[in-house]
Each structure stands twice: as structure tokens, then as C-alpha cells.
Amino acid sequence: MKKLITLAIALMSAIMTMAGCSQKTAGTVSTDGSTSMEKVIGALGESFEAQNSGVTFTYNPTGSGSGIQAVQEGRCDIGLSSRALKDEEAASGLRATILAYDGIAVVVNPENPVADLDVEAIAKIYTGEIANWKDVGGNDGEIVLIGREAGSGTRDGFESITGTADLCQYRQELTSTGDVITAVSQNPNAIGYASLASVRDSVRAVSVGGVAPSEDTVKDGSYVIQRPFILVTKTDTALSAAAQKFFDFAISPDAAALISDAGAVAAN
């Protein structure tokens, strides 16, 4: 009888142990960085979790510079950047893999009648050479310049393409794409820039040199204000099994439709 009781207890213990193991997560994937990549990474993470039971996927929207630093310091598996790595970042042992391409939309308030600006006019506006909307076919009003904070991939991309690095006369430097859109939506004289994937009806994207920002014009290169969405990893440190599986999924052709639905253009 005692042997039967002992056997029963051992069997129950084994069952409980197995149940406990089945409830443990199969792994975690932590990402950190670009706020402009929120929709793309959110869609990929949600799909990945759905396909991989027990895996936990996290995204920390801190900005490109912070994401690069986070992966460098080992605080996340994969960094997210909406700008290319700087030479010193690559030299420190980081690898950049292009996930997608994103247009940077130049946005104005819906009440603003200006519908098209070329790159030269945009540069003159942001450096203060053009300070009134009437000088570019708009209403008589002082242009209010909205941009992103230093270290932002969106800012780096915008300033690099327009040739305005360290020259922009910002009224406000904001820490997220959403904040830029909100600020422009609340001021008829404001202008800002934001990831095309994040543009809402509360603002209006102007054409640049006669070309409207869209997936097609980003893909064919005719919309010139665009930049890459990058996955950042360490060259000398292997990803965990779960993180590697997500990385492979994200850059595979299987993820292209998800990336497209999120408003970007898949690199593969």
C-alpha cells in the first residue's frame, strides 16, 4: 500500500512538473529603437507570436540612437534604426540589415493650401530662408518648424536628404513621430516630417517635386525623401534561438505583405 501511495505521489509530481514546463515561455525576443518603425515591427511581432506559441515579443520605442545603444550594451536582442549606421557604430561591432524602405512625408495642417514643395524649397523653409507661407503659394503666416530630436533616425534621414544637417531652425524638437503629427495637426502654420507609415488624416502630406509619397513611389525611387528601416545586431554575438527565428522571419519574403500593409516597402 505504501509503495502504491509513493508511486502515486511520484506520478503526480511528474505530471505537475511537465505541466509547469509546458507553461514556460519558449523564449523572448526584445527589440528597441525607432518610433517610426512601430507599425512595421508591431505587425511582424504580432504575427510572429501567433505562429510561435509561448514566445514573448517586446518592442521598446525609444528612437534610433537609443536602440542602437541598447543592442550595443546588450539590453535588447535586436536594435531598430530608421537611419544607416554611422562609421563608428559599424566599427564598434554592429551589423545593419535592411528590413524595409520608408518614405519620410513632409506634412502640413489640412487647412494649409500648399500642396507641393521641391527639396530646395523644403531646405530653405527649414533653414529659415523662407519664413512665410505666402512665399511658397500659401496663406500669409509665419512658418512654424516642427522636427524630431537629435539622434532620431527620421531627423537624420530628412536632414541628410535635404542638406540641412545642423542648419534647421526648429520651433519644436519632439521625441516621437506621433508627437510631430499631433503638433502639426494643431497649428495651421506648422510643417513637420514623419514616417509615411505613420501619417494620419489629421495632417496632409505634400508632394515633393510633383511626386506624392506612396509605397509605389518609394519603391521606384521617384519619391526622393526616403530612408531604410534597419535591424541592428552584434557581429560577435549570436542571437538566441527565438531572436534568430524572428530575424529570419522578418527579412523573409513571407513578411513582405505584413510590411507593405504597415505602409513600408519590404527589402526582400
Short mmCIF file of C-alpha atoms in Angstrom, two decimals, residues 70-79 92-95 97 231-241 243-244 247:
data_model
loop_
_atom_site.label_atom_id
_atom_site.label_comp_id
_atom_site.label_asym_id
_atom_site.label_seq_id
_atom_site.Cartn_x
_atom_site.Cartn_y
_atom_site.Cartn_z
CA ALA A 70 20.66 49.30 -26.39
CA VAL A 71 21.84 46.47 -28.63
CA GLN A 72 25.44 47.63 -28.25
CA GLU A 73 25.11 47.39 -24.46
CA GLY A 74 23.28 44.06 -24.59
CA ARG A 75 19.97 45.43 -23.31
CA CYS A 76 17.97 44.03 -26.22
CA ASP A 77 18.28 41.33 -28.85
CA ILE A 78 17.72 43.49 -31.92
CA GLY A 79 18.05 47.24 -32.32
CA SER A 92 32.25 49.04 -32.83
CA GLY A 93 30.94 45.63 -33.90
CA LEU A 94 27.39 46.28 -35.07
CA ARG A 95 25.79 44.91 -38.22
CA THR A 97 20.40 44.52 -42.12
CA LEU A 231 17.65 45.68 -37.90
CA VAL A 232 20.81 46.12 -35.81
CA THR A 233 22.68 43.16 -34.32
CA LYS A 234 26.12 42.44 -32.95
CA THR A 235 28.67 40.85 -35.26
CA ASP A 236 30.39 38.87 -32.48
CA THR A 237 27.33 37.72 -30.51
CA ALA A 238 24.88 35.10 -31.73
CA LEU A 239 21.17 35.75 -31.29
CA SER A 240 19.12 33.46 -29.10
CA ALA A 241 17.15 30.77 -30.92
CA ALA A 243 15.52 36.06 -31.69
CA GLN A 244 17.22 34.39 -34.66
CA PHE A 247 15.11 37.87 -37.52
#
